[in-house]
GROMACS .gro file of C-alpha atoms in nm:
model
  333
    1MET     CA    1   0.002   0.058  -0.034
    2ARG     CA    2   0.126   0.343  -0.107
    3SER     CA    3   0.067   0.646   0.144
    4ILE     CA    4   0.103   1.030   0.039
    5CYS     CA    5   0.247   1.263   0.241
    6VAL     CA    6   0.213   1.632   0.272
    7PHE     CA    7   0.401   1.861   0.508
    8ALA     CA    8   0.134   2.141   0.648
    9ALA     CA    9   0.241   2.330   0.910
   10PHE     CA   10   0.202   2.576   1.160
   11ALA     CA   11   0.128   2.946   1.041
   12LEU     CA   12   0.172   2.827   0.696
   13ALA     CA   13   0.551   2.884   0.547
   14GLY     CA   14   0.868   2.627   0.427
   15LEU     CA   15   1.167   2.558   0.289
   16ALA     CA   16   1.341   2.773   0.010
   17ALA     CA   17   1.072   3.098   0.007
   18PRO     CA   18   0.888   3.178  -0.297
   19ALA     CA   19   1.016   3.485  -0.440
   20ALA     CA   20   0.740   3.540  -0.661
   21ALA     CA   21   0.514   3.815  -0.515
   22GLU     CA   22   0.274   3.650  -0.281
   23ASN     CA   23   0.013   3.874  -0.380
   24ALA     CA   24  -0.002   3.670  -0.675
   25PRO     CA   25  -0.334   3.558  -0.665
   26LEU     CA   26  -0.291   3.175  -0.787
   27PRO     CA   27  -0.012   2.931  -0.701
   28TYR     CA   28   0.047   2.680  -0.981
   29GLU     CA   29   0.400   2.568  -0.870
   30LEU     CA   30   0.354   2.171  -0.757
   31VAL     CA   31   0.560   2.024  -0.519
   32ALA     CA   32   0.494   1.671  -0.445
   33ALA     CA   33   0.548   1.460  -0.137
   34ASP     CA   34   0.697   1.104  -0.236
   35ASP     CA   35   0.519   0.778  -0.120
   36ALA     CA   36   0.701   0.456  -0.055
   37GLY     CA   37   0.603   0.087  -0.047
   38ILE     CA   38   0.695  -0.104   0.271
   39ASP     CA   39   0.923  -0.373   0.193
   40PRO     CA   40   0.942  -0.669   0.496
   41ASP     CA   41   1.312  -0.721   0.381
   42ARG     CA   42   1.394  -0.363   0.479
   43LEU     CA   43   1.190  -0.352   0.832
   44GLY     CA   44   1.377  -0.280   1.139
   45ALA     CA   45   1.486  -0.473   1.425
   46ALA     CA   46   1.140  -0.391   1.586
   47GLY     CA   47   0.912  -0.450   1.242
   48GLU     CA   48   0.915  -0.064   1.209
   49ALA     CA   49   0.893   0.018   0.847
   50PRO     CA   50   1.138   0.289   0.677
   51PRO     CA   51   1.032   0.653   0.694
   52VAL     CA   52   0.834   0.754   0.371
   53ARG     CA   53   1.031   0.877   0.148
   54PHE     CA   54   0.991   1.278   0.023
   55LEU     CA   55   1.023   1.486  -0.309
   56GLN     CA   56   1.242   1.717  -0.160
   57SER     CA   57   1.141   2.043  -0.305
   58GLY     CA   58   1.444   2.260  -0.222
   59ASP     CA   59   1.587   2.040  -0.529
   60ILE     CA   60   1.314   2.221  -0.734
   61ASP     CA   61   1.276   2.603  -0.846
   62GLU     CA   62   1.070   2.795  -0.597
   63ASN     CA   63   0.811   2.997  -0.720
   64ILE     CA   64   0.811   3.117  -1.121
   65LEU     CA   65   0.647   3.443  -1.094
   66LEU     CA   66   0.255   3.445  -1.115
   67PRO     CA   67   0.000   3.752  -1.211
   68GLY     CA   68  -0.002   4.075  -1.038
   69ALA     CA   69  -0.274   4.140  -0.765
   70ARG     CA   70  -0.621   4.160  -0.809
   71THR     CA   71  -0.745   4.494  -0.984
   72ASP     CA   72  -0.984   4.507  -0.684
   73ASP     CA   73  -0.690   4.559  -0.475
   74ASP     CA   74  -0.722   4.911  -0.509
   75ASP     CA   75  -1.089   4.926  -0.466
   76ASN     CA   76  -1.093   4.962  -0.100
   77GLU     CA   77  -0.889   5.252   0.013
   78GLU     CA   78  -0.918   5.227   0.325
   79ARG     CA   79  -0.755   4.891   0.348
   80LYS     CA   80  -0.380   4.913   0.427
   81TRP     CA   81  -0.291   4.565   0.389
   82SER     CA   82  -0.340   4.372   0.055
   83ARG     CA   83  -0.650   4.173   0.030
   84ASP     CA   84  -0.671   3.857   0.230
   85TYR     CA   85  -0.707   3.492   0.013
   86ILE     CA   86  -0.695   3.134   0.003
   87ALA     CA   87  -0.534   2.908  -0.285
   88ILE     CA   88  -0.500   2.565  -0.369
   89ALA     CA   89  -0.328   2.340  -0.646
   90GLY     CA   90  -0.337   1.978  -0.715
   91GLY     CA   91  -0.190   1.744  -1.001
   92VAL     CA   92   0.131   1.503  -1.046
   93LEU     CA   93   0.461   1.516  -1.052
   94SER     CA   94   0.703   1.296  -1.275
   95SER     CA   95   1.081   1.311  -1.065
   96PRO     CA   96   1.401   1.160  -1.046
   97ASP     CA   97   1.379   0.868  -0.831
   98TYR     CA   98   1.621   1.021  -0.619
   99ASN     CA   99   1.873   1.310  -0.647
  100GLY     CA  100   2.059   1.210  -0.929
  101SER     CA  101   1.909   0.910  -1.037
  102ASP     CA  102   1.805   0.839  -1.399
  103ASP     CA  103   1.494   0.610  -1.305
  104ARG     CA  104   1.193   0.801  -1.248
  105ARG     CA  105   0.825   0.780  -1.059
  106ILE     CA  106   0.513   0.932  -1.087
  107LEU     CA  107   0.381   1.157  -0.758
  108PRO     CA  108   0.056   1.293  -0.651
  109ALA     CA  109   0.111   1.695  -0.569
  110PHE     CA  110  -0.037   1.940  -0.351
  111TYR     CA  111  -0.011   2.320  -0.241
  112VAL     CA  112  -0.129   2.567  -0.077
  113ARG     CA  113  -0.086   2.945  -0.031
  114GLY     CA  114  -0.252   3.234   0.097
  115ARG     CA  115  -0.217   3.564   0.267
  116VAL     CA  116  -0.372   3.717   0.606
  117SER     CA  117  -0.360   4.069   0.708
  118GLY     CA  118  -0.044   4.124   0.456
  119TYR     CA  119   0.108   3.840   0.584
  120SER     CA  120   0.197   3.584   0.332
  121PHE     CA  121   0.235   3.180   0.366
  122SER     CA  122   0.273   2.863   0.167
  123THR     CA  123   0.341   2.523   0.198
  124ARG     CA  124   0.569   2.323  -0.049
  125GLY     CA  125   0.540   1.918   0.014
  126THR     CA  126   0.757   1.881   0.317
  127ASN     CA  127   0.819   2.310   0.345
  128PHE     CA  128   0.666   2.534   0.539
  129GLN     CA  129   0.725   2.944   0.492
  130VAL     CA  130   0.611   3.273   0.617
  131ASP     CA  131   0.664   3.607   0.486
  132LEU     CA  132   0.704   3.835   0.802
  133ILE     CA  133   0.717   4.121   0.605
  134ARG     CA  134   0.340   4.248   0.570
  135HIS     CA  135   0.227   4.325   0.217
  136ARG     CA  136   0.062   4.706   0.159
  137ARG     CA  137  -0.194   4.750  -0.088
  138GLY     CA  138  -0.133   4.830  -0.424
  139GLN     CA  139   0.262   4.830  -0.350
  140LYS     CA  140   0.500   4.758  -0.655
  141THR     CA  141   0.837   4.661  -0.445
  142ASP     CA  142   0.778   4.364  -0.234
  143TRP     CA  143   1.099   4.271   0.001
  144LYS     CA  144   1.065   3.952   0.186
  145PHE     CA  145   1.217   3.787   0.472
  146GLY     CA  146   1.073   3.512   0.702
  147PRO     CA  147   1.144   3.181   0.846
  148ILE     CA  148   1.158   2.848   0.670
  149VAL     CA  149   1.098   2.515   0.830
  150SER     CA  150   1.185   2.147   0.598
  151LEU     CA  151   1.168   1.814   0.612
  152ARG     CA  152   1.441   1.629   0.378
  153ALA     CA  153   1.400   1.291   0.319
  154ASP     CA  154   1.580   1.183  -0.004
  155ARG     CA  155   1.672   0.805   0.011
  156THR     CA  156   1.498   0.722   0.311
  157GLY     CA  157   1.340   0.452   0.165
  158SER     CA  158   1.411   0.222  -0.092
  159VAL     CA  159   1.482   0.352  -0.439
  160LYS     CA  160   1.433   0.159  -0.782
  161ASP     CA  161   1.829   0.108  -0.833
  162PRO     CA  162   1.952  -0.227  -0.719
  163ARG     CA  163   2.305  -0.099  -0.626
  164VAL     CA  164   2.200   0.233  -0.444
  165ASP     CA  165   1.924   0.070  -0.295
  166LEU     CA  166   2.199  -0.170  -0.143
  167LEU     CA  167   2.332   0.154   0.027
  168PRO     CA  168   2.248   0.230   0.392
  169ASP     CA  169   1.912   0.438   0.373
  170ARG     CA  170   1.932   0.821   0.478
  171LYS     CA  171   1.784   0.920   0.759
  172LEU     CA  172   1.484   1.190   0.800
  173ALA     CA  173   1.635   1.544   0.824
  174VAL     CA  174   1.497   1.857   1.010
  175GLU     CA  175   1.619   2.155   0.868
  176MET     CA  176   1.577   2.522   0.957
  177GLY     CA  177   1.648   2.870   0.809
  178VAL     CA  178   1.552   3.193   0.670
  179PHE     CA  179   1.459   3.325   0.323
  180THR     CA  180   1.490   3.669   0.156
  181GLY     CA  181   1.436   3.865  -0.160
  182VAL     CA  182   1.273   4.119  -0.364
  183THR     CA  183   1.010   4.127  -0.620
  184LYS     CA  184   0.931   4.387  -0.846
  185THR     CA  185   0.604   4.455  -1.069
  186GLY     CA  186   0.582   4.592  -1.384
  187VAL     CA  187   0.915   4.622  -1.504
  188ILE     CA  188   0.930   4.505  -1.888
  189THR     CA  189   0.606   4.411  -2.040
  190SER     CA  190   0.336   4.516  -1.839
  191ASP     CA  191   0.212   4.662  -1.543
  192TYR     CA  192   0.186   4.330  -1.407
  193ASP     CA  193   0.482   4.099  -1.494
  194GLN     CA  194   0.689   4.048  -1.243
  195LEU     CA  195   1.082   4.004  -1.168
  196GLY     CA  196   1.228   3.857  -0.860
  197PHE     CA  197   1.529   3.757  -0.653
  198ARG     CA  198   1.573   3.518  -0.359
  199LEU     CA  199   1.827   3.350  -0.146
  200VAL     CA  200   1.728   3.101   0.071
  201ALA     CA  201   1.947   2.969   0.357
  202LEU     CA  202   1.894   2.587   0.542
  203LYS     CA  203   2.075   2.453   0.861
  204ASP     CA  204   2.025   2.057   0.941
  205ILE     CA  205   1.918   2.107   1.323
  206SER     CA  206   1.865   1.708   1.359
  207GLY     CA  207   2.229   1.626   1.324
  208VAL     CA  208   2.155   1.408   1.066
  209HIS     CA  209   2.416   1.563   0.741
  210GLY     CA  210   2.514   1.803   0.988
  211SER     CA  211   2.540   2.083   0.672
  212TRP     CA  212   2.348   2.374   0.493
  213THR     CA  213   2.229   2.466   0.185
  214ALA     CA  214   2.197   2.778   0.016
  215SER     CA  215   1.963   2.868  -0.293
  216PRO     CA  216   2.002   3.197  -0.505
  217THR     CA  217   1.736   3.194  -0.755
  218ILE     CA  218   1.615   3.485  -1.033
  219ASP     CA  219   1.288   3.451  -1.221
  220TYR     CA  220   1.073   3.676  -1.429
  221GLY     CA  221   0.717   3.584  -1.537
  222THR     CA  222   0.438   3.772  -1.710
  223PRO     CA  223   0.067   3.712  -1.820
  224LEU     CA  224   0.024   3.684  -2.182
  225SER     CA  225  -0.366   3.776  -2.170
  226LYS     CA  226  -0.630   3.791  -1.899
  227ARG     CA  227  -0.629   3.451  -1.918
  228ALA     CA  228  -0.273   3.301  -2.009
  229PHE     CA  229   0.079   3.321  -1.825
  230ILE     CA  230   0.392   3.195  -1.844
  231GLY     CA  231   0.719   3.197  -1.621
  232VAL     CA  232   1.108   3.117  -1.620
  233SER     CA  233   1.337   3.104  -1.347
  234ALA     CA  234   1.707   3.014  -1.290
  235SER     CA  235   1.848   2.896  -0.987
  236MET     CA  236   2.159   2.745  -0.806
  237ASN     CA  237   2.187   2.496  -0.498
  238ILE     CA  238   2.507   2.512  -0.297
  239TYR     CA  239   2.568   2.253  -0.072
  240GLY     CA  240   2.794   2.282   0.254
  241LYS     CA  241   3.050   1.909   0.299
  242GLY     CA  242   2.860   1.752   0.535
  243PHE     CA  243   2.583   1.751   0.300
  244GLY     CA  244   2.813   1.617   0.007
  245ARG     CA  245   2.975   1.347   0.242
  246TYR     CA  246   2.611   1.202   0.341
  247TYR     CA  247   2.423   1.212   0.023
  248PHE     CA  248   2.680   1.163  -0.265
  249ASP     CA  249   3.005   1.002  -0.137
  250VAL     CA  250   3.022   0.612  -0.094
  251ASP     CA  251   3.220   0.497   0.183
  252PRO     CA  252   3.421   0.114   0.227
  253LEU     CA  253   3.137  -0.052   0.391
  254GLY     CA  254   2.844   0.123   0.138
  255SER     CA  255   3.117   0.016  -0.150
  256ALA     CA  256   3.140  -0.358  -0.009
  257ALA     CA  257   2.725  -0.411  -0.010
  258SER     CA  258   2.665  -0.220  -0.326
  259GLY     CA  259   2.934  -0.297  -0.555
  260LEU     CA  260   3.003   0.092  -0.634
  261PRO     CA  261   3.329   0.206  -0.574
  262VAL     CA  262   3.440   0.417  -0.280
  263TYR     CA  263   3.419   0.791  -0.344
  264SER     CA  264   3.471   1.052  -0.143
  265GLY     CA  265   3.519   1.382  -0.374
  266ALA     CA  266   3.143   1.555  -0.294
  267GLY     CA  267   3.232   1.553   0.103
  268ARG     CA  268   3.588   1.751   0.025
  269LYS     CA  269   3.477   2.110  -0.006
  270THR     CA  270   3.152   2.312   0.002
  271THR     CA  271   3.061   2.340  -0.350
  272ILE     CA  272   2.733   2.388  -0.647
  273GLY     CA  273   2.562   2.074  -0.616
  274LYS     CA  274   2.297   2.167  -0.916
  275TYR     CA  275   2.196   2.444  -1.137
  276THR     CA  276   1.844   2.452  -1.248
  277LEU     CA  277   1.601   2.631  -1.510
  278GLY     CA  278   1.234   2.609  -1.532
  279ILE     CA  279   0.959   2.726  -1.758
  280ALA     CA  280   0.595   2.722  -1.621
  281GLY     CA  281   0.252   2.843  -1.744
  282ALA     CA  282  -0.115   2.872  -1.608
  283TYR     CA  283  -0.436   2.877  -1.829
  284ALA     CA  284  -0.782   3.021  -1.679
  285LEU     CA  285  -1.063   2.785  -1.715
  286SER     CA  286  -1.280   3.085  -1.552
  287GLY     CA  287  -1.158   3.346  -1.800
  288ASP     CA  288  -0.946   3.514  -1.573
  289LEU     CA  289  -0.636   3.398  -1.418
  290ARG     CA  290  -0.741   3.584  -1.108
  291LYS     CA  291  -0.982   3.409  -0.988
  292GLY     CA  292  -1.132   3.063  -1.024
  293PHE     CA  293  -0.953   2.772  -1.140
  294VAL     CA  294  -0.647   2.754  -1.355
  295LEU     CA  295  -0.466   2.468  -1.515
  296ILE     CA  296  -0.105   2.478  -1.472
  297GLY     CA  297   0.219   2.280  -1.571
  298GLY     CA  298   0.541   2.322  -1.604
  299THR     CA  299   0.901   2.174  -1.636
  300GLN     CA  300   1.233   2.201  -1.497
  301TYR     CA  301   1.575   2.072  -1.593
  302GLY     CA  302   1.874   2.039  -1.341
  303ARG     CA  303   2.216   1.972  -1.427
  304ILE     CA  304   2.419   1.813  -1.121
  305GLY     CA  305   2.762   1.981  -1.016
  306ASP     CA  306   3.088   1.847  -1.142
  307ARG     CA  307   3.180   1.713  -0.763
  308TYR     CA  308   2.837   1.547  -0.717
  309ALA     CA  309   2.808   1.468  -1.088
  310ASP     CA  310   3.131   1.189  -1.021
  311SER     CA  311   2.964   1.022  -0.699
  312PRO     CA  312   2.873   0.681  -0.805
  313ILE     CA  313   2.551   0.720  -0.743
  314VAL     CA  314   2.535   0.934  -1.018
  315LYS     CA  315   2.773   0.850  -1.295
  316ASP     CA  316   2.761   0.492  -1.239
  317ALA     CA  317   2.415   0.436  -1.141
  318GLY     CA  318   2.235   0.762  -1.237
  319SER     CA  319   2.253   1.084  -1.465
  320LYS     CA  320   2.383   1.446  -1.406
  321ASP     CA  321   2.084   1.540  -1.629
  322GLN     CA  322   1.780   1.575  -1.421
  323TRP     CA  323   1.438   1.673  -1.550
  324LEU     CA  324   1.095   1.758  -1.359
  325PHE     CA  325   0.766   1.749  -1.542
  326GLY     CA  326   0.409   1.889  -1.321
  327GLY     CA  327   0.091   1.941  -1.444
  328GLY     CA  328  -0.253   1.996  -1.233
  329LEU     CA  329  -0.539   2.234  -1.150
  330ALA     CA  330  -0.554   2.568  -0.894
  331TYR     CA  331  -0.822   2.714  -0.747
  332GLN     CA  332  -0.841   3.042  -0.554
  333PHE     CA  333  -1.098   3.126  -0.272
   0.00000   0.00000   0.00000
C-alpha cells in the first residue's frame, strides 16, 4: 500500500522561500510529497517500516512568478494591507527517483498558499514558510524575509536502482532557516509582469547530515492575456561539505554492500551541487487568471555539479541530467 505524505504546518511557511510576489492570486508551482512502499525485507529490528520518502522541494525551483494582484485590490481605499486569499493546487509530478537518479516516479502533488492581514504563507510538500514583511495594498516592490522549516527525506526508503538501494538508508533530516528577496511588479512588458530575486539558507538541526544549503534564484513571469501566464526561473543549489558527504559519498562499507566504487569527492569542499532552469504556465478555465479554476503545468531541467556528478550514485547508477514535469489544477478562494 502506498501513502501520500504532505507537510502542512504552523502558520504556513516552508523551505526555500518563493520570490514570486505572494500577492499573486494563483499558485501554480506543484511540489509533491513522495510515497514509499513497505518492503518486509527492509523493516527494522522492531518491525517498523522505514520512513516515507519525500520529494525534496528544495531541489525544485521556487515560485516562477505569477500574475500581479487583483485589480480589486485598490477598490477599498481604507484597507492598508493587500486583500486576504487562500489558494490550493493539486496534480501529478514526474521526477527522478532520488537526487541524481536516472529512474523516474510519478507522484501526487499538493500545494497551499495564501495571505492573512498582509502576511503571506505557503506549503510545498515537506516545506513551510511565512513572510514576516507585510504586503501593503497596491505596492510595486515587495521585500521578503521570513523563517522556513523543511523535512529532507532523500533516499530514506527503497529506490529503484538495486545498487543504490543496497547502500545504507539515509535518515530524515529536519532543516530550518530563513529566506529573503525582493520582487518588482511592472518592469518590462506591462504593469503586471514581475522580476524577482531570492536567497534561501537552511541548516540541518537534526544532526543527520549536519550541514547547510543555500539557493539563490532569479525569476521572471508575465501574463500573456487575461487567461494565460508564463514564467521562467534559474537557480543554483550550494551545498556544505557535510551534505555532500552524507548524500553523495560512498564509504568502503557502502561500496562492499553495493558494488559501487568508493568515493569521497563530494564531501571535500563546499560547492555548487545543482543548476536548474524552469518554465511554467497557467491557463484560466474561468477566463480570468486572478480567480476560479486554472490549469497549471511546468518543466524543470537540472544539471548536477561536477563533484556530485562524479559520485557513483550519479555517474554509475544515475544521470547528471535531471528533469521534472508537472501539471494539475489550481483554485483560489
